Amino acid sequence: MEHRHAKNDNTCPSCGAGALHSTKGIEESITRYSKLKAEFTKKIFLSGFLLSMAVFSQRILMNAKLSYLLYAIATIITGYRLVLEAGKELVYEQRFDVELLVVIAGMGAFLIGEAEEGAAVVFLFYIANFLEEYATYKARKSIRDLMETSPEKAVVKKGDIEAILPVEEVELGDIVVCRPGDKIPLDGIVTEGRSTVNEAPLTGESIPVEKKPGDMAYAGTLNLDGYLEIKVTKKKQDTVLARVLELVEHYSKSKSRYERFTEKFSMYYTPTVLALSILSIAVPALRYGTLQTSWIYRSLSFLVISCPCALAISIPVSMVSALTNAARSGVLVKGSRYLEAIASSEVFAFDKTGTLTKGELEVTDVIPIRSEVSPKALLRIAASLETRSEHPIAKAIVEKAKKEGIEIVQPENFSVHIGIGVSGNIDGKWYAIGSETMANGSRLEHEEVVSRLRSEGKTCVFLMDKEGVLGVIALIDVPRAEIIPLLMRLKKLGLKTLMLTGDDENTAKAIAKEIGIETYKANLLPEDKVYVVEELTKSGIVTTMVGDGINDAPALARSSVGVVMGGIGSDAAIEAGDIVLLKDSIGKLSYLIDLSRKTMSVVKQNILTAVSVKLALALLAVLGKVPLWVAVGVGDVGLSLVVTLNAMRLLVFEGTGLKYTEHCAVKEKTLEKQEVNEIFVEAG
């Protein structure tokens, strides 16, 4: 081979495929490939030319000595490093590696007079090494492409002076300037300017996001059309992009069972094959009392065919291709075993607030109880009272009034009644708005209306004057636009869904009915959620828990896979989950399921292809039906190329999940069933 394996570099014992797992390896792998590409190409063409001349000399000129010399020179050009590599591994590491199998096969072929076969074995194995280097390079380059989304320089503003500095030298609190077309160099808060920013490098979302003072901006995203000044809040190594890249690079800490199996398998495979090859020569020799060249040749063919390169390289390339694809789409998977677990999940358990719903209250009903007040007047008074409050209910009421174009005035003699509401004078008259506790002492007319609203899972607040209750305003935490099509998709795939919430029974029942979730459990404390998930996993059910961050951390940790929403704005979310949806787009869960299932399908295809072809060729080799050059050309080079190309398809995989998620993302209201069906038709 053209590169030296470090003793403890996590490389695959069979053929070095594990170089994909090196925690240092992105730049090293790319740099090595760039350096070796020219050498590989030169040696392949030179050795190939010499082999062609050797065949011409042997078959046309009938010059055996010249052809033997040309075969030998061609073999030395492509094989001398192979001999050194095999020798060092055998002497210094006491390890039988795949290089040793090829060296023995090549030298054995020359010794029994099959120079053409020996030269072909080494030449084709050299090409196989080149293919492995290329596969590693492509996988690593995909990750480096993510790294390159972050610029190396930043324009730092200090007073009226602008200075261009390396991003490593920018300090926390510095102001960086981003003009149209600039990439944002570091995470920070927008302090001046307005613009739209393309966050696709982090989130995979094609729709630009508006940025204004107070909004967060992230390293590696592209400022499109406005001027921004950003106060730096994170150093380069702490940005969201850096965290994503670090976790993608270190994914090998959590390998899939297929990867763990092939690593253990390779440790014992090579010496076993070598022993069987020796036995295939020794047994006939002992039985017939003579050492026959035909049996040696068959043994050498078996030796070469048994090289597990294709199997060893295909699984790591599949996994890193899938994980890189996910990272580019705004889905951070912290290990290939989690990708595998998603593919086999049977139950998806969802937290409600912030996951199934937006986590933001919206006004749904404004109902006067006394006839002298209209809904518009009711909303005007309520919004005017709430304009000074920071409570989520207050913000929702004020936002509703603004959307309706209703004039909001400042209240006089404003008072906060902690835990129950606020009061003040509007147009010289006293009003109060708050919970039912605040309304106690006043007779609630039309209680059936309030009862109905609450049965629909809505929160009710009451507007009062000194004479009693004027009206009721109902609010609800609205389901996310993507949730209905997502749940329909999960049901279509035969997966069970479960909602876990701390809300009361009425609210939980109403939300479950509206979004179409199969089962729900209400009135749960955080420890209750853990218990539910634990019971499922103890029953042998592979369970995926989906939550919105640290509040759900115990249940996320106890599940087979924990999926966290909205990691782009939360370090805690990135830490809490096994898989992080960097954007608040739960529809990407459908894409994740598609990707995981496709990945495991590709892995199984590669294993089945590698094992079946190897077994078939090994059987033919024992029967003396496979020449050495065919053993290498088909069983090693050809097979490695097939499984590698199959694995690399995952780099460009999309799945139907992304398609209908994008449809849902532009809708601002909850989807009706008919709209959902239309989306499925469009998404295929």
XYZ file of C-alpha atoms in Angstrom:
684
model
C 0.000 0.000 0.000
C 1.047 3.627 -0.450
C 0.488 4.755 3.123
C 1.623 3.626 6.511
C -1.006 2.730 9.130
C -0.267 4.104 12.575
C -0.383 1.372 15.166
C -3.228 2.928 17.131
C -5.087 4.934 14.505
C -8.343 2.964 14.569
C -7.692 1.668 11.062
C -9.387 -1.488 9.932
C -7.023 -4.436 10.511
C -7.860 -5.874 7.105
C -7.283 -3.064 4.651
C -7.036 0.303 6.333
C -10.622 1.248 5.654
C -10.966 2.446 9.217
C -8.912 5.504 8.337
C -12.387 6.981 7.934
C -12.700 6.842 11.720
C -9.512 8.775 12.582
C -10.352 11.645 14.880
C -7.592 13.698 13.280
C -8.100 12.424 9.827
C -10.103 14.886 7.688
C -7.297 17.133 6.511
C -4.680 14.369 6.790
C -6.723 12.048 4.579
C -7.404 14.733 1.963
C -3.782 15.899 1.948
C -2.518 12.331 1.653
C -4.804 11.610 -1.266
C -3.753 14.813 -3.048
C -0.094 13.845 -2.679
C -0.594 10.218 -3.660
C -2.953 10.799 -6.581
C -0.141 11.793 -8.966
C 2.055 8.926 -7.778
C -0.780 6.408 -8.034
C -1.644 7.574 -11.538
C 1.958 7.538 -12.735
C 2.640 4.072 -11.358
C -0.621 2.629 -12.673
C 0.052 3.872 -16.196
C 3.742 2.839 -16.133
C 3.062 -0.580 -14.681
C 0.115 -1.083 -17.030
C 2.308 -0.215 -20.023
C 5.002 -2.692 -18.884
C 2.414 -5.424 -18.372
C 1.083 -4.832 -21.883
C 4.626 -5.078 -23.301
C 5.207 -8.242 -21.260
C 2.070 -9.864 -22.646
C 3.105 -8.815 -26.197
C 6.574 -10.283 -25.644
C 5.168 -13.500 -24.212
C 2.338 -14.113 -26.667
C 3.614 -12.513 -29.901
C 7.419 -12.445 -29.702
C 7.554 -15.710 -27.736
C 10.402 -14.274 -25.661
C 9.928 -15.813 -22.198
C 12.963 -14.162 -20.559
C 12.044 -10.641 -21.701
C 8.424 -11.070 -20.667
C 9.486 -12.431 -17.251
C 11.750 -9.400 -16.754
C 8.987 -6.970 -17.729
C 6.502 -8.706 -15.395
C 9.038 -8.476 -12.575
C 9.715 -4.743 -13.138
C 5.989 -3.968 -13.284
C 5.469 -5.907 -10.046
C 8.299 -4.082 -8.265
C 6.917 -0.664 -9.297
C 3.503 -1.296 -7.742
C 4.466 -3.830 -5.088
C 7.639 -2.809 -3.284
C 5.807 -0.685 -0.719
C 3.325 -3.510 -0.321
C 6.156 -5.863 0.700
C 7.545 -3.289 3.156
C 4.091 -2.728 4.644
C 3.368 -6.431 5.085
C 6.812 -7.025 6.596
C 6.543 -4.182 9.125
C 3.082 -5.271 10.231
C 4.231 -8.848 10.656
C 7.498 -8.037 12.469
C 6.615 -4.985 14.545
C 2.895 -5.447 15.118
C 2.641 -9.247 14.967
C -0.377 -8.823 12.720
C -1.386 -10.773 9.652
C -2.819 -8.161 7.325
C -4.366 -8.324 3.874
C -1.110 -7.044 2.328
C 0.577 -10.253 3.495
C -2.001 -12.349 1.636
C -1.331 -10.492 -1.609
C 2.469 -10.647 -1.178
C 2.324 -14.409 -0.630
C -0.006 -14.859 -3.617
C 2.175 -12.714 -5.909
C 5.497 -14.290 -4.894
C 3.983 -17.766 -5.010
C 2.772 -17.193 -8.558
C 6.277 -16.158 -9.688
C 7.806 -19.193 -7.952
C 5.538 -21.667 -9.766
C 6.197 -20.017 -13.114
C 2.999 -17.937 -13.333
C 4.683 -14.525 -13.567
C 1.787 -13.096 -15.542
C -0.634 -14.015 -12.763
C 1.674 -12.755 -10.009
C 2.171 -9.389 -11.702
C -1.586 -9.069 -12.320
C -2.368 -9.805 -8.652
C -0.089 -7.020 -7.381
C -1.123 -4.549 -10.092
C -4.848 -5.016 -9.518
C -4.444 -4.852 -5.744
C -2.613 -1.547 -6.203
C -5.639 -0.250 -8.126
C -7.898 -1.497 -5.300
C -5.831 0.532 -2.823
C -6.282 3.581 -5.032
C -10.055 3.055 -5.021
C -10.059 2.815 -1.218
C -8.042 6.020 -0.939
C -10.474 7.691 -3.330
C -13.512 6.519 -1.325
C -11.976 7.824 1.905
C -11.092 11.095 0.197
C -14.644 11.645 -1.117
C -16.201 10.972 2.277
C -13.740 13.267 4.040
C -14.043 15.976 1.392
C -17.796 16.122 1.967
C -17.129 16.930 5.609
C -14.433 19.463 4.727
C -16.898 21.194 2.395
C -18.938 21.898 5.517
C -15.842 23.249 7.241
C -15.163 25.626 4.381
C -18.534 27.320 4.852
C -16.910 29.290 7.678
C -14.578 32.088 6.507
C -11.042 32.411 7.832
C -11.154 36.227 8.084
C -13.517 38.678 9.764
C -14.029 42.430 9.360
C -13.895 43.803 12.910
C -15.241 47.300 13.671
C -13.627 49.292 16.487
C -14.986 52.812 16.615
C -14.835 54.178 13.066
C -12.007 51.831 12.062
C -12.468 48.470 10.334
C -9.735 45.837 10.502
C -9.514 42.450 8.787
C -8.464 39.803 11.313
C -8.191 36.002 11.349
C -11.317 34.644 13.041
C -9.120 33.045 15.728
C -8.071 36.535 16.877
C -11.576 37.956 17.192
C -12.553 38.419 20.847
C -15.912 37.965 22.543
C -17.850 41.229 22.404
C -16.129 42.447 19.240
C -18.363 43.843 16.490
C -17.959 42.144 13.099
C -19.278 43.707 9.901
C -21.055 41.667 7.223
C -21.965 43.224 3.899
C -24.146 41.657 1.170
C -22.512 38.462 -0.098
C -20.313 38.010 2.996
C -20.296 34.847 5.046
C -20.901 35.407 8.741
C -17.596 34.518 10.451
C -18.707 33.827 14.038
C -21.849 33.311 16.100
C -23.272 36.499 17.564
C -26.188 38.877 18.111
C -27.194 41.389 15.428
C -26.773 44.908 16.822
C -27.243 47.031 13.673
C -28.865 46.576 10.269
C -31.405 44.265 8.659
C -30.889 41.547 6.085
C -31.914 38.100 4.969
C -29.493 35.271 5.660
C -29.172 31.901 3.965
C -28.817 29.376 6.814
C -28.836 26.309 4.525
C -25.221 25.326 5.377
C -26.388 24.705 8.956
C -30.071 23.882 8.729
C -30.585 22.650 5.173
C -33.490 25.117 4.849
C -33.619 26.789 1.454
C -35.815 29.696 2.636
C -33.688 32.697 3.778
C -34.227 33.970 7.326
C -34.731 37.655 8.149
C -32.229 39.082 10.643
C -32.751 42.260 12.661
C -31.255 43.716 15.856
C -31.533 41.209 18.688
C -31.550 38.130 16.432
C -28.854 35.452 16.554
C -26.586 34.982 13.521
C -24.441 31.905 12.983
C -20.990 31.255 11.563
C -20.922 29.847 8.041
C -24.281 31.292 6.992
C -24.496 33.741 4.064
C -25.609 37.365 4.363
C -27.658 38.006 1.220
C -28.828 41.561 0.766
C -28.249 43.893 3.703
C -25.655 45.386 6.033
C -25.236 43.741 9.455
C -23.172 44.462 12.529
C -22.877 41.455 14.812
C -21.629 41.298 18.401
C -19.546 38.123 18.743
C -20.786 35.737 21.440
C -18.703 32.634 20.646
C -15.113 31.960 19.672
C -14.419 29.953 16.510
C -14.078 26.618 18.309
C -17.392 27.115 20.137
C -19.686 28.091 17.247
C -22.617 25.911 16.286
C -20.857 25.030 13.011
C -17.683 24.005 14.871
C -19.707 21.818 17.235
C -21.462 20.148 14.309
C -18.166 19.431 12.554
C -16.559 18.137 15.726
C -19.389 15.718 16.369
C -19.508 14.536 12.750
C -15.742 13.932 12.806
C -15.926 12.017 16.080
C -18.913 9.860 15.074
C -16.802 6.682 15.308
C -17.023 6.791 19.096
C -20.491 5.353 18.638
C -20.402 2.755 15.869
C -23.203 0.637 14.488
C -23.318 -3.061 15.247
C -22.370 -3.783 11.641
C -19.167 -1.759 12.037
C -18.340 -3.371 15.377
C -18.896 -6.821 13.873
C -16.635 -6.225 10.867
C -13.869 -4.877 13.096
C -13.907 -7.998 15.296
C -14.342 -10.218 12.258
C -11.278 -8.763 10.528
C -9.029 -9.430 13.536
C -9.412 -13.175 13.104
C -10.226 -13.408 9.427
C -6.788 -12.960 7.834
C -4.901 -15.576 9.899
C -7.810 -18.006 9.399
C -7.675 -17.546 5.619
C -3.898 -17.998 5.651
C -4.241 -21.218 7.654
C -6.917 -22.587 5.287
C -4.757 -21.725 2.309
C -1.820 -23.657 3.775
C -4.082 -26.598 4.558
C -5.385 -26.624 0.979
C -1.798 -27.327 -0.106
C -0.713 -29.579 2.773
C -3.675 -31.974 2.818
C -3.404 -33.073 -0.855
C 0.397 -33.260 -0.511
C 0.150 -35.571 2.518
C -2.528 -37.670 0.873
C -0.818 -38.139 -2.502
C 2.775 -37.842 -1.297
C 3.642 -35.090 -3.743
C 3.386 -31.277 -3.956
C 1.461 -30.363 -7.095
C 1.640 -26.967 -8.779
C -2.104 -26.998 -9.517
C -2.949 -27.141 -5.801
C -0.544 -24.322 -5.018
C -2.164 -22.243 -7.743
C -5.639 -22.974 -6.360
C -4.455 -22.051 -2.873
C -3.067 -18.739 -4.110
C -6.350 -17.940 -5.886
C -8.275 -18.729 -2.712
C -5.882 -16.501 -0.758
C -6.462 -13.511 -3.017
C -10.221 -13.988 -3.299
C -10.540 -14.070 0.477
C -9.183 -10.516 0.908
C -12.059 -8.693 2.719
C -11.348 -5.222 1.301
C -14.788 -4.667 -0.207
C -16.586 -5.635 2.997
C -14.284 -3.557 5.199
C -14.485 -0.342 3.163
C -18.180 -0.397 2.266
C -19.713 -0.018 5.726
C -17.612 2.961 6.942
C -18.108 4.752 3.608
C -21.869 4.138 3.830
C -22.077 5.515 7.342
C -19.911 8.583 6.848
C -21.748 9.393 3.603
C -25.112 9.231 5.392
C -23.923 11.255 8.395
C -22.443 13.922 6.134
C -25.679 14.094 4.129
C -27.615 14.545 7.377
C -25.289 17.301 8.612
C -25.703 19.187 5.332
C -29.484 18.955 5.797
C -29.416 20.378 9.320
C -29.662 17.027 11.122
C -26.762 16.263 13.465
C -26.402 12.522 14.171
C -23.884 11.789 16.924
C -23.029 8.269 15.819
C -23.843 5.673 13.216
C -25.486 3.436 15.824
C -28.183 6.076 16.302
C -28.812 6.131 12.566
C -29.196 2.358 12.739
C -31.535 2.608 15.760
C -33.812 5.137 14.019
C -34.220 2.678 11.151
C -35.417 -0.019 13.563
C -37.535 2.191 15.873
C -41.047 0.908 16.513
C -42.439 3.710 18.697
C -41.934 7.474 18.421
C -42.724 9.290 21.673
C -43.193 13.072 21.471
C -43.111 15.801 24.074
C -46.011 18.190 23.382
C -45.059 21.788 24.100
C -42.386 23.069 21.723
C -42.251 19.768 19.823
C -45.706 18.870 18.540
C -46.806 22.457 19.119
C -45.022 25.750 18.509
C -44.702 26.518 22.207
C -46.324 29.902 21.477
C -49.885 30.752 22.447
C -52.267 32.193 19.847
C -55.680 33.771 20.387
C -58.431 31.618 18.895
C -61.656 33.063 20.321
C -62.803 36.488 21.569
C -66.270 36.006 23.059
C -68.268 38.842 24.709
C -70.439 37.766 27.625
C -72.263 41.086 27.996
C -74.051 42.427 24.949
C -72.845 46.011 25.298
C -69.299 45.114 24.256
C -68.221 43.893 20.808
C -65.407 41.393 20.162
C -63.265 44.188 18.680
C -63.797 46.432 21.702
C -63.102 43.503 24.020
C -59.796 42.802 22.271
C -58.842 46.512 22.314
C -59.296 46.761 26.081
C -57.518 43.455 26.732
C -54.525 44.312 24.520
C -54.208 47.776 26.047
C -54.091 46.267 29.548
C -51.594 43.597 28.491
C -49.266 45.904 26.592
C -47.059 46.378 29.670
C -46.920 42.699 30.600
C -44.236 40.197 29.540
C -46.422 37.141 30.160
C -46.805 34.781 27.114
C -50.604 35.186 27.271
C -50.237 38.970 27.245
C -47.902 38.865 24.254
C -50.348 36.656 22.329
C -53.268 39.032 22.992
C -51.254 42.099 21.963
C -50.065 40.324 18.816
C -53.664 39.413 17.913
C -54.775 43.021 18.281
C -51.934 44.247 16.077
C -52.859 41.728 13.368
C -56.460 42.946 13.527
C -55.291 46.554 13.140
C -56.787 47.530 16.503
C -55.510 50.679 18.227
C -53.718 49.971 21.504
C -53.575 52.654 24.209
C -51.456 52.879 27.339
C -53.326 52.050 30.568
C -53.365 54.410 33.532
C -53.011 53.311 37.165
C -51.600 49.994 35.902
C -51.220 47.236 38.515
C -49.873 43.694 38.405
C -51.676 41.091 40.514
C -49.005 38.411 40.745
C -50.128 35.035 39.517
C -53.655 36.058 38.566
C -53.637 39.064 36.176
C -53.341 42.842 35.670
C -55.626 45.870 35.978
C -55.714 49.534 34.972
C -57.791 52.376 33.584
C -58.642 52.512 29.866
C -60.438 55.647 28.639
C -60.983 56.645 32.288
C -62.674 53.376 33.249
C -61.248 50.526 35.391
C -60.725 47.099 33.834
C -58.920 43.907 34.791
C -57.864 40.807 32.867
C -56.723 37.517 34.324
C -57.489 33.972 35.325
C -60.727 32.575 36.719
C -59.306 33.175 40.198
C -59.295 36.897 39.479
C -62.887 36.645 38.243
C -64.104 34.939 41.429
C -66.906 36.792 43.094
C -68.359 37.689 39.710
C -71.051 35.508 38.246
C -69.850 33.779 35.071
C -72.660 33.707 32.553
C -72.542 31.330 29.624
C -70.395 28.881 31.587
C -71.165 26.305 28.925
C -69.059 28.401 26.508
C -66.087 28.314 28.887
C -66.579 24.588 29.420
C -66.600 24.016 25.661
C -63.449 26.062 25.134
C -61.618 24.134 27.832
C -62.760 20.801 26.406
C -61.009 21.885 23.205
C -57.747 22.260 25.125
C -57.870 26.062 25.192
C -56.731 28.397 27.960
C -59.316 30.988 29.013
C -58.688 34.486 30.407
C -61.425 36.805 31.582
C -61.877 40.560 30.995
C -63.746 42.359 33.766
C -64.980 45.760 34.830
C -66.384 46.692 38.230
C -69.736 45.170 37.350
C -68.386 41.722 36.454
C -67.063 39.676 33.561
C -67.249 41.361 30.131
C -65.938 38.538 28.008
C -63.666 35.566 27.549
C -60.532 35.295 25.427
C -59.372 31.769 24.549
C -55.821 30.819 23.539
C -54.134 27.634 22.440
C -50.640 26.389 21.773
C -51.021 25.790 18.028
C -49.651 22.576 16.504
C -46.726 22.915 14.126
C -47.631 23.038 10.450
C -45.540 19.938 9.671
C -46.912 17.718 12.436
C -50.067 16.393 10.735
C -48.278 15.165 7.575
C -45.444 13.775 9.712
C -47.801 11.719 11.881
C -49.654 10.503 8.800
C -46.324 9.443 7.299
C -45.313 7.568 10.458
C -48.658 5.787 10.490
C -48.249 4.898 6.830
C -44.853 3.372 7.674
C -46.467 1.216 10.373
C -44.889 3.089 13.305
C -46.637 3.780 16.620
C -46.848 7.347 17.984
C -47.243 8.518 21.575
C -47.636 12.004 23.083
C -46.229 12.657 26.566
C -47.366 15.889 28.236
C -47.710 17.571 31.578
C -50.954 19.214 30.435
C -54.328 18.210 31.859
C -56.486 15.514 30.312
C -58.753 17.897 28.366
C -55.868 19.752 26.717
C -54.000 16.551 25.894
C -57.118 14.921 24.444
C -57.953 17.948 22.307
C -54.428 18.249 20.868
C -54.198 14.499 20.228
C -57.503 14.565 18.370
C -56.564 17.625 16.316
C -53.195 16.315 15.104
C -54.207 12.656 14.846
C -51.710 11.117 17.263
C -52.601 7.563 18.274
C -51.973 7.545 22.037
C -51.345 10.175 24.692
C -50.495 10.324 28.382
C -51.385 13.479 30.328
C -50.500 15.051 33.691
C -46.934 13.723 33.505
C -44.013 15.028 35.521
C -40.507 14.701 33.972
C -39.889 11.517 35.983
C -43.193 10.101 34.691
C -42.016 10.567 31.112
C -38.838 8.665 31.958
C -40.896 5.824 33.447
C -43.074 5.527 30.323
C -40.035 5.423 28.016
C -38.241 3.003 30.342
C -41.167 0.575 30.338
C -41.206 0.579 26.536
C -37.467 -0.095 26.244
C -37.584 -2.783 28.945
C -40.228 -4.528 26.849
C -37.711 -4.742 24.005
C -39.404 -2.000 21.970
C -36.960 0.292 20.161
C -38.212 3.739 21.177
C -37.295 7.152 19.813
C -38.040 10.102 22.112
C -38.490 13.510 20.468
C -38.249 16.615 22.664
C -37.227 20.246 22.565
C -34.192 20.287 24.811
C -32.913 20.049 28.337
C -36.341 19.747 30.008
C -36.808 16.402 28.307
C -33.204 15.294 28.891
C -34.006 12.387 31.286
C -36.495 10.815 28.874
C -34.204 11.508 25.909
C -31.341 9.760 27.689
C -33.433 6.714 28.635
C -34.838 6.121 25.137
C -33.128 4.079 22.424
C -32.607 7.325 20.498
C -33.140 10.884 21.729
C -34.042 13.449 19.049
C -33.842 17.120 20.071
C -35.537 20.038 18.332
C -33.975 23.413 17.621
C -30.336 22.788 18.453
C -29.140 25.761 16.378
C -29.955 28.101 19.231
C -29.154 25.903 22.195
C -25.939 24.362 23.472
C -28.039 22.400 25.956
C -30.054 20.842 23.124
C -26.915 19.771 21.285
C -25.625 18.141 24.464
C -28.930 16.480 25.378
C -29.755 14.562 22.217
C -28.305 11.666 20.239
C -29.729 13.339 17.128
C -30.278 17.105 16.867
C -32.598 18.835 14.396
C -30.707 22.117 14.182
C -33.796 23.997 13.002
C -37.255 23.857 14.598
C -38.497 21.693 11.737
C -39.960 18.487 13.084
C -40.870 17.462 9.532
C -37.206 16.561 9.040
C -37.833 13.557 11.239
C -39.449 12.011 8.164
C -36.289 12.703 6.127
C -34.208 11.183 8.934
C -36.250 7.982 8.868
C -35.899 7.813 5.070
C -32.135 8.337 5.317
C -31.640 5.785 8.096
C -33.644 3.115 6.296
C -31.856 3.792 3.026
C -28.479 3.635 4.796
C -29.196 0.283 6.415
C -30.515 -0.985 3.078
C -27.254 0.044 1.374
C -25.179 -1.554 4.157
C -27.090 -4.836 3.822
C -26.800 -4.720 0.027
C -23.043 -4.258 0.291
C -22.602 -7.040 2.847
C -24.730 -9.448 0.822
C -22.941 -8.563 -2.413
C -19.449 -8.820 -0.908
C -20.083 -12.088 0.927
C -21.952 -13.843 -1.911
C -19.416 -12.892 -4.608
C -16.489 -13.850 -2.375
C -18.014 -17.224 -1.486
C -18.808 -18.019 -5.110
C -15.292 -17.132 -6.280
C -13.697 -18.981 -3.338
C -15.572 -22.147 -4.286
C -14.525 -21.787 -7.923
C -10.930 -21.182 -6.799
C -10.843 -24.429 -4.803
C -12.103 -26.231 -7.913
C -9.359 -24.606 -9.980
C -11.801 -22.610 -12.126
C -10.614 -19.064 -11.294
C -7.309 -17.560 -12.572
C -5.466 -15.289 -10.171
C -6.063 -12.169 -12.272
C -9.826 -12.837 -12.275
C -9.734 -13.380 -8.510
C -8.236 -9.929 -8.015
C -9.993 -8.120 -10.870
C -13.494 -9.309 -9.966
C -13.267 -10.361 -6.336
C -11.223 -7.393 -5.120
C -11.015 -4.401 -7.484
C -14.390 -4.798 -9.157
C -16.233 -5.660 -5.960
C -14.620 -2.789 -4.026
C -15.640 -0.361 -6.761
C -19.246 -1.609 -6.803
C -19.832 -1.404 -3.038
C -18.036 1.946 -2.753
C -20.123 3.567 -5.493
C -23.265 2.097 -3.947
C -22.329 3.568 -0.543
C -21.509 6.995 -1.968
C -25.042 7.321 -3.361
C -26.005 8.262 0.209
C -24.143 11.572 -0.185
C -26.865 12.814 -2.558
C -29.882 11.003 -1.079
C -32.925 13.217 -0.435
C -35.920 11.076 0.435
C -39.572 12.128 0.302
C -39.397 13.587 3.814
C -37.587 16.737 2.712
C -40.010 17.338 -0.142
C -43.194 17.545 1.873
C -41.437 19.298 4.770
C -40.589 22.158 2.395
C -44.250 22.331 1.377
C -45.278 22.598 5.019
C -42.627 25.170 5.944
C -44.290 27.933 3.916
C -47.690 27.424 5.533
C -48.517 29.508 8.588
C -51.665 27.716 9.658
C -52.422 24.189 10.764
C -52.928 21.937 7.771
C -56.293 20.403 7.060
C -56.518 16.753 6.044
C -57.246 17.616 2.413
C -54.162 19.850 2.212
C -52.054 17.084 3.733
C -53.220 14.612 1.113
C -52.323 17.098 -1.628
C -48.846 17.400 -0.181
C -48.395 13.632 -0.233
C -49.419 13.552 -3.879
C -46.894 16.293 -4.752
C -44.130 14.581 -2.728
C -44.739 11.232 -4.382
